[in-house]
Coordinates of C-alpha atoms in Angstrom, one line a residue:
M184 CA 17.6 -16.5 11.3
R185 CA 15.9 -15.3 14.5
R186 CA 14.2 -17.7 16.8
F187 CA 10.5 -17.3 17.6
S188 CA 8.2 -18.7 20.3
N189 CA 6.3 -21.9 19.4
R190 CA 3.2 -20.2 20.8
I191 CA 2.9 -17.9 17.7
M192 CA 1.0 -20.5 15.7
S193 CA -1.3 -21.3 18.6
L194 CA -2.3 -17.6 18.7
L195 CA -2.9 -17.6 15.0
V196 CA -6.4 -19.1 14.5
V197 CA -9.1 -19.3 11.9
A198 CA -10.3 -15.9 10.9
L199 CA -13.8 -14.8 10.4
F200 CA -13.5 -15.8 6.8
A201 CA -13.2 -19.4 5.3
F202 CA -10.2 -19.8 3.0
T203 CA -11.8 -20.6 -0.4
S204 CA -9.2 -19.9 -3.1
C205 CA -6.5 -22.1 -4.5
E206 CA -3.6 -22.8 -2.2
G207 CA 0.1 -23.5 -3.0
P208 CA 2.9 -25.0 -0.9
E209 CA 2.7 -24.2 2.8
G210 CA -0.9 -23.2 2.4
D211 CA 0.0 -20.1 0.3
V212 CA -2.1 -19.0 -2.7
G213 CA -0.7 -20.2 -6.0
P214 CA -1.5 -21.8 -9.3
Q215 CA -0.6 -25.3 -8.1
G216 CA -3.9 -25.9 -6.3
E217 CA -2.1 -27.8 -3.5
K218 CA -2.7 -27.5 0.2
G219 CA 0.1 -27.1 2.7
D220 CA 0.3 -26.9 6.5
K221 CA -1.5 -23.9 7.9
G222 CA -0.7 -24.6 11.5
D223 CA -3.0 -24.7 14.5
Q224 CA -6.0 -22.7 13.3
G225 CA -8.5 -23.0 16.3
D226 CA -12.1 -22.0 16.0
P227 CA -13.8 -19.4 13.9
A228 CA -14.2 -16.0 15.5
P229 CA -17.8 -15.1 16.6
G230 CA -17.6 -11.4 15.7
P231 CA -15.7 -8.3 16.8
P232 CA -14.8 -8.7 20.6
N233 CA -15.8 -5.9 22.9
A234 CA -12.4 -5.9 24.7
I235 CA -10.7 -3.3 22.5
N236 CA -8.6 -0.8 24.4
L237 CA -7.0 1.7 22.0
K238 CA -3.9 3.1 23.6
A239 CA -0.1 3.5 23.1
H240 CA 1.6 0.1 23.2
S241 CA 5.0 1.2 21.7
I242 CA 7.9 2.8 23.5
T243 CA 8.4 5.0 20.4
P244 CA 6.6 8.3 20.3
A245 CA 4.1 8.9 17.5
L246 CA 6.2 10.1 14.5
L247 CA 3.3 12.2 13.2
K248 CA 2.1 15.8 13.5
K249 CA -1.6 16.7 13.5
L250 CA -2.4 19.8 11.5
A251 CA -4.9 22.6 12.0
G252 CA -8.5 21.4 12.1
F253 CA -7.5 17.8 13.2
E254 CA -6.2 18.5 16.7
N255 CA -8.9 16.3 18.3
V256 CA -7.9 13.2 16.3
E257 CA -6.3 10.6 18.6
V258 CA -3.0 9.0 17.5
F259 CA -1.6 5.9 19.3
P260 CA 1.8 4.3 18.5
L261 CA 1.0 0.5 18.2
I262 CA 4.4 -1.0 17.4
S263 CA 7.8 0.0 16.1
S264 CA 11.2 -1.5 15.4
E265 CA 12.5 -0.9 18.9
D266 CA 9.6 -2.7 20.7
Q267 CA 10.0 -6.1 22.3
L268 CA 6.9 -8.3 22.2
I269 CA 6.1 -10.5 25.2
E270 CA 5.6 -13.8 23.3
T271 CA 8.5 -13.4 20.8
P272 CA 11.2 -11.3 22.5
N273 CA 13.7 -12.0 19.7
F274 CA 11.4 -10.6 17.0
I275 CA 12.2 -7.3 15.4
F276 CA 9.6 -5.4 13.5
G277 CA 11.3 -4.5 10.2
G278 CA 11.8 -1.1 8.5
S279 CA 9.9 0.7 5.8
A280 CA 6.5 -0.6 6.8
D281 CA 4.2 -0.3 3.8
G282 CA 1.2 -2.4 2.8
A283 CA -0.9 -3.9 5.5
G284 CA -4.0 -6.1 6.1
L285 CA -5.9 -7.1 9.3
L286 CA -7.9 -10.2 10.1
Q287 CA -9.9 -11.0 13.2
T288 CA -9.2 -14.3 15.0
S289 CA -10.9 -16.1 17.8
L290 CA -8.1 -14.9 20.2
G291 CA -7.7 -11.4 18.8
Y292 CA -6.2 -10.2 15.5
S293 CA -3.6 -11.0 12.9
L294 CA -1.9 -8.0 11.2
L295 CA 0.2 -8.5 8.1
V296 CA 2.7 -5.7 7.2
N297 CA 5.0 -5.3 4.1
H298 CA 8.5 -4.2 4.9
E299 CA 9.3 -2.6 1.5
D300 CA 13.1 -2.3 1.6
N301 CA 13.5 -5.6 3.5
F302 CA 11.5 -7.5 0.8
S303 CA 9.5 -9.2 3.5
V304 CA 6.1 -9.5 5.2
S305 CA 5.7 -9.7 8.9
R306 CA 2.7 -11.1 10.8
I307 CA 1.9 -9.6 14.2
T308 CA -0.5 -11.2 16.6
L309 CA -2.6 -8.9 18.7
D310 CA -4.8 -9.9 21.6
K311 CA -8.4 -8.9 22.1
S312 CA -7.5 -5.6 23.6
F313 CA -5.5 -4.9 20.4
K314 CA -2.1 -5.2 22.1
P315 CA 0.7 -6.7 20.0
V316 CA 1.9 -9.8 21.7
A317 CA 3.9 -11.8 19.1
G318 CA 5.5 -11.5 15.7
E319 CA 7.1 -13.5 13.0
Y320 CA 7.9 -13.3 9.2
L321 CA 5.4 -14.9 6.8
L322 CA 7.7 -14.0 3.9
N323 CA 11.4 -13.1 4.1
S324 CA 13.7 -11.5 1.5
S325 CA 14.7 -15.0 0.2
G326 CA 11.0 -15.5 -0.8
G327 CA 10.0 -11.9 -1.3
L328 CA 12.6 -11.4 -4.0
W329 CA 11.5 -7.8 -4.8
R330 CA 10.7 -4.6 -3.0
L331 CA 7.2 -5.0 -1.6
C332 CA 5.1 -1.9 -1.6
S333 CA 1.4 -1.6 -1.0
A334 CA -0.8 -4.6 -0.4
T335 CA -4.5 -5.6 -0.3
L336 CA -6.1 -8.3 1.8
A337 CA -8.9 -10.0 -0.1
T338 CA -11.7 -11.7 2.0
P339 CA -14.8 -13.7 1.2
A340 CA -17.0 -11.1 2.9
E341 CA -15.7 -8.2 0.8
H342 CA -14.4 -9.8 -2.4
G343 CA -16.0 -13.2 -2.5
F344 CA -12.8 -15.2 -2.1
G345 CA -9.8 -15.6 0.1
P346 CA -8.4 -14.6 2.5
V347 CA -5.5 -13.7 0.1
Y348 CA -2.9 -11.1 0.8
F349 CA -1.8 -9.5 -2.4
T350 CA 1.7 -7.9 -2.2
C351 CA 3.4 -6.5 -5.2
G352 CA 7.0 -6.6 -6.3
E353 CA 8.5 -3.4 -7.5
S354 CA 12.3 -3.8 -7.8
N355 CA 12.5 -4.3 -11.5
I356 CA 10.6 -4.7 -14.7
D357 CA 10.2 -8.5 -14.1
S358 CA 8.8 -8.2 -10.6
Q359 CA 5.6 -10.1 -9.8
T360 CA 2.7 -10.1 -7.4
H361 CA 2.7 -12.5 -4.5
G362 CA -0.5 -14.1 -3.2
L363 CA -0.1 -15.1 0.5
N364 CA -2.4 -17.1 2.7
P365 CA -2.4 -15.0 5.9
L366 CA -3.2 -18.1 7.9
A367 CA -0.3 -20.2 6.6
S368 CA 2.6 -21.5 8.6
S369 CA 5.7 -19.3 8.5
S370 CA 7.9 -22.4 7.7
G371 CA 7.6 -21.4 4.0
A372 CA 8.8 -17.8 4.5
G373 CA 11.8 -18.3 2.2
F374 CA 9.8 -19.4 -0.8
S375 CA 8.2 -17.1 -3.5
K376 CA 4.4 -17.0 -3.7
A377 CA 4.3 -15.3 -7.1
L378 CA 1.1 -15.3 -9.2
P379 CA 2.3 -15.5 -12.9
A380 CA -1.1 -14.9 -14.3
L381 CA -1.2 -11.3 -13.1
G382 CA 1.8 -10.5 -15.3
R383 CA 5.2 -8.9 -14.6
W384 CA 5.1 -5.2 -13.5
N385 CA 7.0 -2.8 -11.4
A386 CA 3.8 -3.0 -9.4
E387 CA 2.7 -0.9 -6.4
N388 CA -0.6 -2.6 -5.6
A389 CA -3.0 -5.3 -6.9
V390 CA -6.6 -4.4 -5.8
P391 CA -9.4 -6.8 -6.3
L392 CA -12.8 -5.1 -6.7
P393 CA -15.6 -6.0 -4.3
K394 CA -17.8 -9.0 -5.1
T395 CA -20.7 -6.6 -5.7
A396 CA -18.9 -4.8 -8.5
Y397 CA -19.0 -7.6 -11.1
P398 CA -20.7 -10.7 -9.6
G399 CA -19.3 -14.0 -10.7
K400 CA -16.0 -12.5 -11.8
T401 CA -12.6 -11.6 -10.4
A402 CA -11.4 -8.1 -11.4
I403 CA -8.0 -7.0 -10.0
V404 CA -6.7 -3.5 -10.8
I405 CA -2.9 -3.2 -10.9
G406 CA -0.7 -0.1 -10.7
D407 CA 2.6 -0.2 -12.7
D408 CA 5.1 2.1 -11.0
E409 CA 7.3 2.3 -14.2
S410 CA 9.3 5.3 -15.3
D411 CA 11.0 4.0 -18.4
A412 CA 10.3 4.8 -22.1
G413 CA 7.0 2.9 -22.0
G414 CA 5.7 4.7 -19.0
G415 CA 3.5 3.4 -16.1
Q416 CA 0.4 1.5 -16.8
L417 CA -3.0 1.0 -15.1
A418 CA -3.6 -2.7 -15.7
L419 CA -6.5 -5.1 -15.1
Y420 CA -6.5 -8.9 -14.4
L421 CA -10.0 -10.3 -15.2
A422 CA -11.2 -13.9 -14.7
N423 CA -14.7 -15.3 -15.2
T424 CA -14.7 -17.2 -12.0
V425 CA -14.6 -15.8 -8.5
G426 CA -11.2 -16.4 -6.9
D427 CA -9.6 -17.6 -10.1
L428 CA -6.0 -16.4 -9.9
T429 CA -4.7 -18.6 -12.7
N430 CA -6.8 -18.5 -15.8
G431 CA -7.7 -14.8 -16.2
K432 CA -6.5 -12.3 -18.8
V433 CA -4.4 -9.1 -18.4
Y434 CA -5.4 -5.8 -19.9
V435 CA -4.0 -2.2 -20.0
L436 CA -5.9 1.1 -20.0
R437 CA -6.0 3.3 -23.0
R438 CA -8.0 6.3 -24.2
V439 CA -10.6 5.4 -26.9
D440 CA -8.9 8.1 -29.0
Q441 CA -5.6 6.4 -28.4
N442 CA -3.8 9.5 -27.1
Q443 CA -1.0 8.2 -24.9
R444 CA 0.1 11.5 -23.4
E445 CA -0.8 11.9 -19.7
M446 CA -0.4 15.6 -19.7
D447 CA -3.1 16.0 -22.3
I448 CA -5.6 15.0 -19.6
E449 CA -7.1 18.1 -18.0
T450 CA -8.7 18.5 -14.6
G451 CA -12.4 17.7 -14.6
E452 CA -12.5 16.3 -18.2
Q453 CA -14.2 12.9 -18.4
I454 CA -12.4 10.7 -21.0
D455 CA -13.7 7.6 -22.6
V456 CA -11.3 4.8 -21.8
E457 CA -11.0 1.0 -22.4
F458 CA -8.9 -1.9 -21.2
M459 CA -7.1 -3.7 -24.0
E460 CA -5.8 -7.3 -23.7
I461 CA -2.2 -8.2 -23.6
A462 CA -2.4 -11.7 -25.0
G463 CA -0.4 -14.5 -23.2
A464 CA 0.7 -12.1 -20.5
S465 CA 1.7 -14.9 -18.0
A466 CA 4.4 -16.0 -20.4
L467 CA 5.8 -12.6 -21.2
S468 CA 8.8 -10.8 -19.7
G469 CA 8.3 -7.3 -18.2
A470 CA 10.0 -5.8 -21.3
Q471 CA 7.6 -7.7 -23.5
M472 CA 4.6 -6.5 -21.4
N473 CA 5.8 -2.9 -21.9
T474 CA 6.2 -3.4 -25.6
E475 CA 2.7 -4.8 -25.9
A476 CA 1.2 -2.0 -23.8
N477 CA 2.9 0.6 -26.0
S478 CA 1.7 -1.1 -29.2
L479 CA -1.9 -1.0 -27.8
K480 CA -1.5 2.7 -27.2
A481 CA -1.9 2.5 -23.5
I482 CA -1.8 5.7 -21.5
A483 CA 1.8 6.3 -20.4
F484 CA 1.5 7.6 -16.9
G485 CA 4.3 9.0 -14.8
R486 CA 4.5 6.1 -12.4
V487 CA 1.1 4.6 -11.3
E488 CA 1.2 4.2 -7.5
D489 CA -1.5 3.0 -5.1
I490 CA -5.2 2.2 -6.0
D491 CA -8.4 1.9 -4.0
Y492 CA -12.1 1.8 -4.7
R493 CA -14.9 3.7 -3.0
K494 CA -16.6 1.9 -0.1
G495 CA -20.3 1.8 0.6
G496 CA -21.4 -1.0 -1.6
G497 CA -23.4 -1.0 -4.9
A498 CA -22.0 1.1 -7.7
N499 CA -19.3 2.6 -5.4
G500 CA -17.3 -0.6 -5.9
R501 CA -16.9 0.4 -9.6
E502 CA -15.5 3.8 -8.7
V503 CA -11.7 3.4 -8.6
Y504 CA -9.1 6.0 -7.5
F505 CA -5.4 5.9 -8.2
N506 CA -2.3 8.0 -7.7
V507 CA 0.4 8.8 -10.2
T508 CA 3.4 9.9 -8.2
G509 CA 5.2 11.7 -11.1
Q510 CA 8.7 11.7 -12.5
N511 CA 11.2 14.4 -13.4
N512 CA 10.8 16.0 -16.8
T513 CA 14.2 14.9 -18.0
G514 CA 15.4 11.9 -19.9
V515 CA 12.4 9.8 -21.2
N516 CA 10.1 12.5 -19.8
A517 CA 12.0 15.4 -21.4
D518 CA 9.0 16.3 -23.4
Y519 CA 6.9 16.6 -20.2
S520 CA 4.3 14.2 -21.6
R521 CA 3.9 12.7 -18.1
S522 CA 3.2 14.2 -14.7
K523 CA 6.2 15.6 -12.8
Y524 CA 4.6 16.4 -9.4
G525 CA 1.9 13.8 -9.4
R526 CA -1.8 13.4 -9.8
T527 CA -4.9 11.6 -8.5
Y528 CA -7.4 10.1 -10.9
K529 CA -11.0 8.8 -10.6
L530 CA -12.0 5.9 -12.9
V531 CA -15.7 5.0 -13.1
L532 CA -16.1 1.6 -14.7
S533 CA -19.1 0.6 -16.7
E534 CA -22.0 -1.1 -14.9
T535 CA -21.9 -4.0 -17.4
S536 CA -18.2 -4.6 -17.9
P537 CA -14.9 -3.6 -16.2
L538 CA -13.3 -3.1 -19.6
T539 CA -14.8 0.3 -20.3
G540 CA -15.3 3.5 -18.3
K541 CA -14.7 7.2 -17.8
L542 CA -11.4 8.6 -16.6
E543 CA -11.2 11.9 -14.7
L544 CA -8.3 13.9 -13.3
I545 CA -9.3 15.2 -9.9
L546 CA -6.1 16.5 -8.4
D547 CA -3.2 17.9 -10.3
G548 CA 0.2 18.4 -8.6
D549 CA 1.5 20.0 -11.8
D550 CA -0.9 22.9 -11.4
R551 CA 1.5 24.7 -9.0
E552 CA -0.9 27.6 -8.6
G553 CA -4.2 25.7 -8.3
V554 CA -6.0 24.0 -5.4
A555 CA -3.3 21.5 -5.0
K556 CA -0.3 23.8 -5.2
A557 CA 1.4 22.3 -2.2
F558 CA 0.3 18.7 -3.2
Q559 CA 3.3 16.8 -4.4
N560 CA 4.2 13.2 -5.4
P561 CA 1.1 11.3 -4.1
D562 CA 1.8 7.6 -3.3
N563 CA -0.6 5.6 -1.1
I564 CA -4.3 6.2 -1.2
M565 CA -7.2 5.0 1.0
V566 CA -10.9 5.6 -0.1
T567 CA -13.8 5.4 2.3
T568 CA -17.5 6.1 1.5
N569 CA -17.1 9.9 1.6
Y570 CA -13.3 10.7 1.4
A571 CA -10.0 9.9 -0.2
Y572 CA -7.0 10.1 2.1
I573 CA -3.9 10.7 0.0
Q574 CA -0.3 10.3 1.2
E575 CA 2.7 12.1 -0.2
D576 CA 6.0 10.4 -1.1
P577 CA 8.1 13.4 -2.1
N578 CA 11.3 11.3 -2.4
S579 CA 11.6 12.5 -5.9
G580 CA 15.0 14.1 -6.0
Y581 CA 13.7 17.5 -7.2
N582 CA 14.9 19.1 -3.9
D583 CA 12.0 21.6 -4.1
Q584 CA 9.8 20.2 -1.4
Q585 CA 8.8 22.8 1.2
H586 CA 7.0 20.7 3.8
D587 CA 7.3 17.2 5.4
S588 CA 5.3 14.4 3.7
R589 CA 1.6 15.1 4.2
I590 CA -1.7 13.2 4.3
Y591 CA -4.5 15.0 2.6
Q592 CA -8.3 14.5 3.0
Y593 CA -10.2 14.9 -0.3
N594 CA -14.0 15.2 0.0
L595 CA -15.5 13.1 -2.8
A596 CA -18.7 15.2 -2.9
T597 CA -17.4 18.8 -2.4
K598 CA -13.9 18.3 -3.9
E599 CA -12.4 20.1 -0.9
L600 CA -8.8 19.3 -0.1
K601 CA -7.5 19.5 3.5
N602 CA -4.1 19.0 5.1
V603 CA -4.5 16.4 7.9
F604 CA -1.0 15.2 9.0
E605 CA 2.7 15.6 8.4
V606 CA 5.4 13.1 9.4
D607 CA 7.5 14.2 12.4
P608 CA 11.2 13.6 12.2
R609 CA 11.6 15.1 15.7
R610 CA 14.4 17.4 14.4
N611 CA 14.2 19.7 17.5
E612 CA 13.6 17.0 20.2
A613 CA 16.1 15.5 22.6
D614 CA 16.0 12.2 20.7
A615 CA 16.7 13.9 17.3
D616 CA 20.0 12.1 16.7
K617 CA 18.3 8.7 17.0
F618 CA 15.7 9.4 14.4
N619 CA 18.1 11.3 12.1
A620 CA 21.0 8.9 12.2
V621 CA 21.7 9.5 8.5
S622 CA 20.8 12.4 6.3
G623 CA 18.2 12.4 3.5
G624 CA 15.6 14.3 1.6
A625 CA 15.6 18.0 0.4
Y626 CA 16.8 20.7 2.8
P627 CA 15.9 24.3 3.3
E628 CA 19.6 24.5 3.9
P629 CA 22.1 21.6 4.2
V630 CA 22.1 20.2 7.8
K631 CA 24.3 17.2 8.3
G632 CA 22.6 14.2 9.9
K633 CA 19.1 15.8 9.8
A634 CA 16.1 14.5 7.9
G635 CA 15.2 17.1 5.2
Y636 CA 11.8 17.6 3.7
G637 CA 10.8 14.5 1.8
A638 CA 13.2 12.1 3.6
W639 CA 10.2 10.4 5.4
E640 CA 7.1 8.9 3.9
Y641 CA 4.1 6.7 4.6
G642 CA 3.1 3.2 4.0
A643 CA -0.4 1.9 4.1
M644 CA -3.4 3.6 5.6
I645 CA -6.3 1.2 6.1
D646 CA -9.8 1.5 7.6
I647 CA -10.1 -1.0 10.5
S648 CA -13.3 0.4 12.0
D649 CA -15.5 -2.6 11.1
I650 CA -13.0 -5.2 11.9
I651 CA -12.4 -4.1 15.5
G652 CA -15.8 -2.6 16.1
S653 CA -14.6 1.0 16.7
E654 CA -16.0 3.7 14.4
N655 CA -13.6 6.0 12.5
T656 CA -10.5 4.0 13.3
F657 CA -7.5 3.6 11.0
L658 CA -4.1 2.0 10.9
L659 CA -1.2 4.0 9.4
N660 CA 2.4 2.9 8.6
V661 CA 5.3 5.4 8.8
Q662 CA 8.6 5.0 7.0
P663 CA 11.2 7.1 8.8
H664 CA 14.0 6.4 6.5
T665 CA 16.7 8.2 8.5
W666 CA 16.0 6.1 11.6
Q667 CA 18.6 3.4 11.2
S668 CA 20.4 1.1 13.6
D669 CA 22.5 -2.0 13.5
Y670 CA 20.0 -3.5 15.9
F671 CA 17.4 -3.4 13.1
R672 CA 19.7 -5.2 10.6
N673 CA 18.2 -8.1 8.6
P674 CA 15.2 -8.6 11.0
D675 CA 13.5 -11.2 8.7
G676 CA 16.6 -13.5 8.4
G677 CA 16.4 -13.7 4.6
S678 CA 19.4 -13.9 2.4
I679 CA 18.9 -11.0 0.0
R680 CA 18.6 -7.9 2.1
V681 CA 21.1 -8.7 4.9
N682 CA 22.4 -5.2 5.4
E683 CA 19.0 -3.4 5.5
K684 CA 18.7 -1.7 8.9
Q685 CA 15.9 0.9 8.8
G686 CA 13.3 1.2 11.5
S687 CA 9.5 1.9 11.1
Q688 CA 6.3 2.3 13.0
V689 CA 2.6 1.4 13.0
L690 CA 0.1 4.0 14.3
I691 CA -3.6 3.7 15.2
I692 CA -5.7 6.8 14.3
K693 CA -9.1 7.4 16.0
G694 CA -11.5 10.1 15.0
L695 CA -11.1 10.7 11.3
P696 CA -14.4 10.7 9.4
R697 CA -15.1 8.0 6.9

């Protein structure tokens, strides 16, 4: 296990938010209700500091291309796997950076990042200028147990409880969601922080709705990235107490008319839907969860991916958007009952209860001649007040991708779809061999050792404008899967993913509208 500076915990101090939910061993969220050591926390932060200086801090160039119409957007590489941080020179930022969450502290900021293929979560300390100065692993592969995809940081200000960092396991049918205390000591990195009450899913994200959506309740929407015979589910954890992560019930989404076929949902159609309870979910295996979902006639989606809700307060918090990434129309999907190329849905929940609502298909990747004809395999999604930013993961194996993974901007009011970014594998640059150390993805023609279309993807994109006091500012994670090096091997020191050696990058984006 790598050695880290003792100063890391002196830099991690109490965030703007008080920690109000149940805590497990080592100060992490769990059903035990015990408190553990959270380290030297310092004093509460007074508000966003005015020392922010957004600029490139990484030695790695930005692995992102700006597309037409977005040339004036600024992109700054914040940290990558080849950077050395001043306070913790032995720390290596892991590969496949995915979900993320940011907290303000009295000395700066604390950034949590999932490393999907490392099964781990890193914690980066940034000073008041937003420069990364130290890093450590809050969860390593021994405790992570599963591939960790997207994530959501719940806070008292937004959600009424926390801070709790929800990070979902996705490696197998029995994976669970972890609930981490972002302020905890890293001494418990090798121990699971699973939340059994949320059930077992091949989950992409668990997203608590804002406290204004259903006052007095905890409502967490979960995406099941399942491709087996039962299909992927949109699930809901619902408790009648704010911050209760133990005693709630689990539900799955179905059409009121009980038609389970996803491909029978047409663009623009508003469908009556309801969440149906899976009784005793916390005690069920993943296979039993799927069996129950099917018996309840839940909609069988082609792999539910990331989820987010519309910002802006009020009724917006009950407007939920989610991506279905799609699966090949072979095997269990030979009847093409589920999406192949992926879709984006809008779910408007009832004002009085999160158990009923209207479902609408807003973007259809299977419509190869329509507005989204180049839109393929959406994965992560971030929703602001006026836009949804949708990120592609065309790692589907279809080998028909004709562009590098994109980020799209969808205007919630006008429904206009724009291309914003593509990942940049630097195929024609002097350092191409470094970033294309192995082959991958689909190719216009086979090129040994070069990243093909679809080889690279994105992790989280989160709006950090209000946290750092800089309007229209976002954080974006990039997963350059063909960038591999023995130097990056097993950066978290866990025992499960000892041969994982991908690199990855975090970018700051300034100037996109919210």
